[in-house]
mmCIF file of C-alpha atoms in Angstrom:
data_model
loop_
_atom_site.group_PDB
_atom_site.id
_atom_site.type_symbol
_atom_site.label_atom_id
_atom_site.label_comp_id
_atom_site.label_asym_id
_atom_site.label_seq_id
_atom_site.Cartn_x
_atom_site.Cartn_y
_atom_site.Cartn_z
ATOM 1 C CA UNK A 1 -0.002 -0.009 -0.010
ATOM 2 C CA UNK A 2 1.309 3.463 -0.915
ATOM 3 C CA UNK A 3 1.823 5.998 1.806
ATOM 4 C CA UNK A 4 -0.611 8.938 1.365
ATOM 5 C CA UNK A 5 1.286 12.239 1.489
ATOM 6 C CA UNK A 6 -0.884 15.251 2.304
ATOM 7 C CA UNK A 7 -0.079 18.835 1.561
ATOM 8 C CA UNK A 8 0.576 21.092 4.540
ATOM 9 C CA UNK A 9 -2.034 23.841 4.362
ATOM 10 C CA UNK A 10 -2.075 26.872 6.642
ATOM 11 C CA UNK A 11 -3.617 30.239 6.880
ATOM 12 C CA UNK A 12 -1.665 33.275 7.912
ATOM 13 C CA UNK A 13 -3.319 34.473 11.167
ATOM 14 C CA UNK A 14 -3.195 38.159 10.190
ATOM 15 C CA UNK A 15 -3.320 38.256 6.342
ATOM 16 C CA UNK A 16 -5.731 36.861 3.765
ATOM 17 C CA UNK A 17 -3.104 34.320 2.734
ATOM 18 C CA UNK A 18 -3.169 30.574 2.397
ATOM 19 C CA UNK A 19 0.256 28.740 2.166
ATOM 20 C CA UNK A 20 0.751 25.151 1.153
ATOM 21 C CA UNK A 21 3.733 22.911 0.832
ATOM 22 C CA UNK A 22 4.214 19.371 -0.400
ATOM 23 C CA UNK A 23 7.208 17.295 -1.420
ATOM 24 C CA UNK A 24 7.350 15.162 -4.556
ATOM 25 C CA UNK A 25 9.744 12.421 -5.579
ATOM 26 C CA UNK A 26 10.736 14.102 -8.811
ATOM 27 C CA UNK A 27 12.862 16.834 -10.247
ATOM 28 C CA UNK A 28 11.726 20.493 -10.322
ATOM 29 C CA UNK A 29 11.712 20.276 -14.127
ATOM 30 C CA UNK A 30 9.142 17.482 -14.169
ATOM 31 C CA UNK A 31 6.994 19.161 -11.509
ATOM 32 C CA UNK A 32 7.120 22.428 -13.504
ATOM 33 C CA UNK A 33 6.080 20.604 -16.679
ATOM 34 C CA UNK A 34 3.109 19.013 -14.850
ATOM 35 C CA UNK A 35 1.942 22.570 -14.079
ATOM 36 C CA UNK A 36 2.522 24.126 -17.456
ATOM 37 C CA UNK A 37 1.515 21.328 -19.967
ATOM 38 C CA UNK A 38 -2.253 21.551 -20.376
ATOM 39 C CA UNK A 39 -2.774 17.879 -21.185
ATOM 40 C CA UNK A 40 -0.899 16.831 -18.060
ATOM 41 C CA UNK A 41 -2.469 19.492 -15.865
ATOM 42 C CA UNK A 42 -5.989 18.316 -16.839
ATOM 43 C CA UNK A 43 -5.166 14.754 -15.861
ATOM 44 C CA UNK A 44 -4.182 15.514 -12.265
ATOM 45 C CA UNK A 45 -5.822 18.640 -11.073
ATOM 46 C CA UNK A 46 -8.825 18.404 -8.726
ATOM 47 C CA UNK A 47 -10.677 15.696 -6.785
ATOM 48 C CA UNK A 48 -10.919 12.151 -8.143
ATOM 49 C CA UNK A 49 -14.574 12.567 -9.241
ATOM 50 C CA UNK A 50 -13.709 15.564 -11.471
ATOM 51 C CA UNK A 51 -13.074 15.755 -15.214
ATOM 52 C CA UNK A 52 -11.118 18.833 -16.332
ATOM 53 C CA UNK A 53 -11.490 20.441 -19.740
ATOM 54 C CA UNK A 54 -8.889 22.975 -20.727
ATOM 55 C CA UNK A 55 -10.375 25.672 -22.879
ATOM 56 C CA UNK A 56 -7.318 27.979 -22.993
ATOM 57 C CA UNK A 57 -3.791 27.480 -21.809
ATOM 58 C CA UNK A 58 -0.949 29.787 -22.682
ATOM 59 C CA UNK A 59 1.590 29.030 -19.871
ATOM 60 C CA UNK A 60 4.031 31.803 -20.554
ATOM 61 C CA UNK A 61 4.653 35.176 -18.995
ATOM 62 C CA UNK A 62 1.676 37.328 -20.046
ATOM 63 C CA UNK A 63 -0.418 34.328 -21.114
ATOM 64 C CA UNK A 64 -3.801 33.280 -19.774
ATOM 65 C CA UNK A 65 -5.784 30.169 -19.010
ATOM 66 C CA UNK A 66 -9.281 28.888 -18.556
ATOM 67 C CA UNK A 67 -10.664 25.450 -17.617
ATOM 68 C CA UNK A 68 -13.807 23.867 -16.649
ATOM 69 C CA UNK A 69 -14.190 21.233 -13.917
ATOM 70 C CA UNK A 70 -17.070 18.753 -14.384
ATOM 71 C CA UNK A 71 -18.327 17.191 -11.171
ATOM 72 C CA UNK A 72 -21.543 15.111 -10.969
ATOM 73 C CA UNK A 73 -22.951 16.891 -14.017
ATOM 74 C CA UNK A 74 -22.195 20.419 -12.776
ATOM 75 C CA UNK A 75 -19.662 22.584 -14.537
ATOM 76 C CA UNK A 76 -17.418 25.054 -12.730
ATOM 77 C CA UNK A 77 -15.289 27.440 -14.544
ATOM 78 C CA UNK A 78 -11.908 28.919 -13.499
ATOM 79 C CA UNK A 79 -9.692 31.437 -15.244
ATOM 80 C CA UNK A 80 -6.640 33.571 -14.786
ATOM 81 C CA UNK A 81 -3.508 35.130 -16.210
ATOM 82 C CA UNK A 82 0.129 33.917 -16.023
ATOM 83 C CA UNK A 83 1.985 36.911 -14.617
ATOM 84 C CA UNK A 84 5.439 35.305 -14.507
ATOM 85 C CA UNK A 85 6.412 31.837 -15.651
ATOM 86 C CA UNK A 86 9.962 30.524 -15.192
ATOM 87 C CA UNK A 87 11.446 27.133 -14.239
ATOM 88 C CA UNK A 88 11.642 27.838 -10.471
ATOM 89 C CA UNK A 89 8.385 29.911 -10.082
ATOM 90 C CA UNK A 90 4.951 30.620 -11.519
ATOM 91 C CA UNK A 91 2.912 33.679 -10.526
ATOM 92 C CA UNK A 92 -0.697 33.760 -11.677
ATOM 93 C CA UNK A 93 -4.150 35.039 -10.904
ATOM 94 C CA UNK A 94 -6.950 32.648 -10.133
ATOM 95 C CA UNK A 95 -10.749 33.292 -10.301
ATOM 96 C CA UNK A 96 -13.562 30.848 -9.590
ATOM 97 C CA UNK A 97 -16.223 32.046 -11.990
ATOM 98 C CA UNK A 98 -18.932 31.301 -9.496
ATOM 99 C CA UNK A 99 -17.534 34.196 -7.468
ATOM 100 C CA UNK A 100 -16.135 36.444 -10.205
ATOM 101 C CA UNK A 101 -15.405 39.287 -7.827
ATOM 102 C CA UNK A 102 -12.771 37.134 -6.039
ATOM 103 C CA UNK A 103 -9.332 37.166 -7.629
ATOM 104 C CA UNK A 104 -6.451 35.384 -5.912
ATOM 105 C CA UNK A 105 -2.754 36.111 -6.632
ATOM 106 C CA UNK A 106 -0.952 32.777 -6.523
ATOM 107 C CA UNK A 107 2.776 32.061 -6.457
ATOM 108 C CA UNK A 108 4.232 28.537 -6.846
ATOM 109 C CA UNK A 109 7.877 27.804 -6.066
ATOM 110 C CA UNK A 110 9.631 24.583 -7.276
ATOM 111 C CA UNK A 111 12.435 23.969 -4.800
ATOM 112 C CA UNK A 112 15.060 21.374 -5.590
ATOM 113 C CA UNK A 113 15.676 19.297 -2.481
ATOM 114 C CA UNK A 114 18.328 17.223 -4.158
ATOM 115 C CA UNK A 115 18.359 13.449 -4.735
ATOM 116 C CA UNK A 116 15.421 13.668 -7.174
ATOM 117 C CA UNK A 117 12.998 15.398 -4.761
ATOM 118 C CA UNK A 118 11.262 18.715 -5.082
ATOM 119 C CA UNK A 119 9.230 20.801 -2.698
ATOM 120 C CA UNK A 120 6.261 22.645 -4.145
ATOM 121 C CA UNK A 121 5.343 25.726 -2.076
ATOM 122 C CA UNK A 122 2.389 27.866 -2.935
ATOM 123 C CA UNK A 123 0.961 31.046 -1.608
ATOM 124 C CA UNK A 124 -2.456 32.445 -2.365
ATOM 125 C CA UNK A 125 -3.330 36.046 -1.524
ATOM 126 C CA UNK A 126 -7.143 36.488 -1.607
ATOM 127 C CA UNK A 127 -9.358 39.564 -1.147
ATOM 128 C CA UNK A 128 -10.167 39.220 2.599
ATOM 129 C CA UNK A 129 -9.795 37.177 5.677
ATOM 130 C CA UNK A 130 -13.456 36.141 5.245
ATOM 131 C CA UNK A 131 -12.681 34.966 1.684
ATOM 132 C CA UNK A 132 -9.719 33.072 2.880
ATOM 133 C CA UNK A 133 -11.677 31.383 5.612
ATOM 134 C CA UNK A 134 -14.429 30.496 3.071
ATOM 135 C CA UNK A 135 -11.881 28.813 0.836
ATOM 136 C CA UNK A 136 -10.490 26.793 3.733
ATOM 137 C CA UNK A 137 -14.003 25.710 4.798
ATOM 138 C CA UNK A 138 -14.862 24.641 1.272
ATOM 139 C CA UNK A 139 -13.067 21.320 1.510
ATOM 140 C CA UNK A 140 -10.258 22.477 -0.720
ATOM 141 C CA UNK A 141 -7.788 20.042 0.946
ATOM 142 C CA UNK A 142 -9.633 17.079 -0.495
ATOM 143 C CA UNK A 143 -9.189 18.399 -4.106
ATOM 144 C CA UNK A 144 -5.613 19.371 -3.398
ATOM 145 C CA UNK A 145 -4.619 16.025 -1.879
ATOM 146 C CA UNK A 146 -6.566 13.825 -4.376
ATOM 147 C CA UNK A 147 -5.051 15.884 -7.267
ATOM 148 C CA UNK A 148 -1.526 15.577 -5.924
ATOM 149 C CA UNK A 149 -1.978 11.823 -5.397
ATOM 150 C CA UNK A 150 -2.898 11.497 -9.071
ATOM 151 C CA UNK A 151 0.186 13.570 -9.898
ATOM 152 C CA UNK A 152 2.349 11.231 -7.802
ATOM 153 C CA UNK A 153 1.050 8.298 -9.910
ATOM 154 C CA UNK A 154 1.779 10.183 -13.224
ATOM 155 C CA UNK A 155 5.298 10.937 -11.986
ATOM 156 C CA UNK A 156 5.763 7.369 -10.837
ATOM 157 C CA UNK A 157 4.524 5.727 -14.109
ATOM 158 C CA UNK A 158 6.465 8.167 -16.396
ATOM 159 C CA UNK A 159 3.425 9.992 -17.723
ATOM 160 C CA UNK A 160 5.156 13.270 -16.779
#
């Protein structure tokens, strides 16, 4: 049986910020590719019961993206812009279209831990403490952890 590795998720007590960290048994280059290749991204992002359709994906500085998650017949759209894309970091905006007034600024860092391991750290700055707390109460950790478990499998079987 495989060990389940969960992301560490924490809220900054005084800022509307959510921070996450998770280690992967792969190189920073492969983890970066899993976040920038639309076909790969669609295969792992989100909970197990979700199908992701990429409608737009231009993973370069100044590019933009949009995808739809299909869950039990419901469709949920997300979109944003890539502010800065480079091998060690991605900075992007993120909007859930069900709450279009909410725009998060997300930064992902791909840290080489050596010996074929990489730490993914993320930081999401949202509009308010209330918005941050709503996201944390939404069950986001299930989607994060199930998505990363799928990504582990893709890294392990050579898909990425």
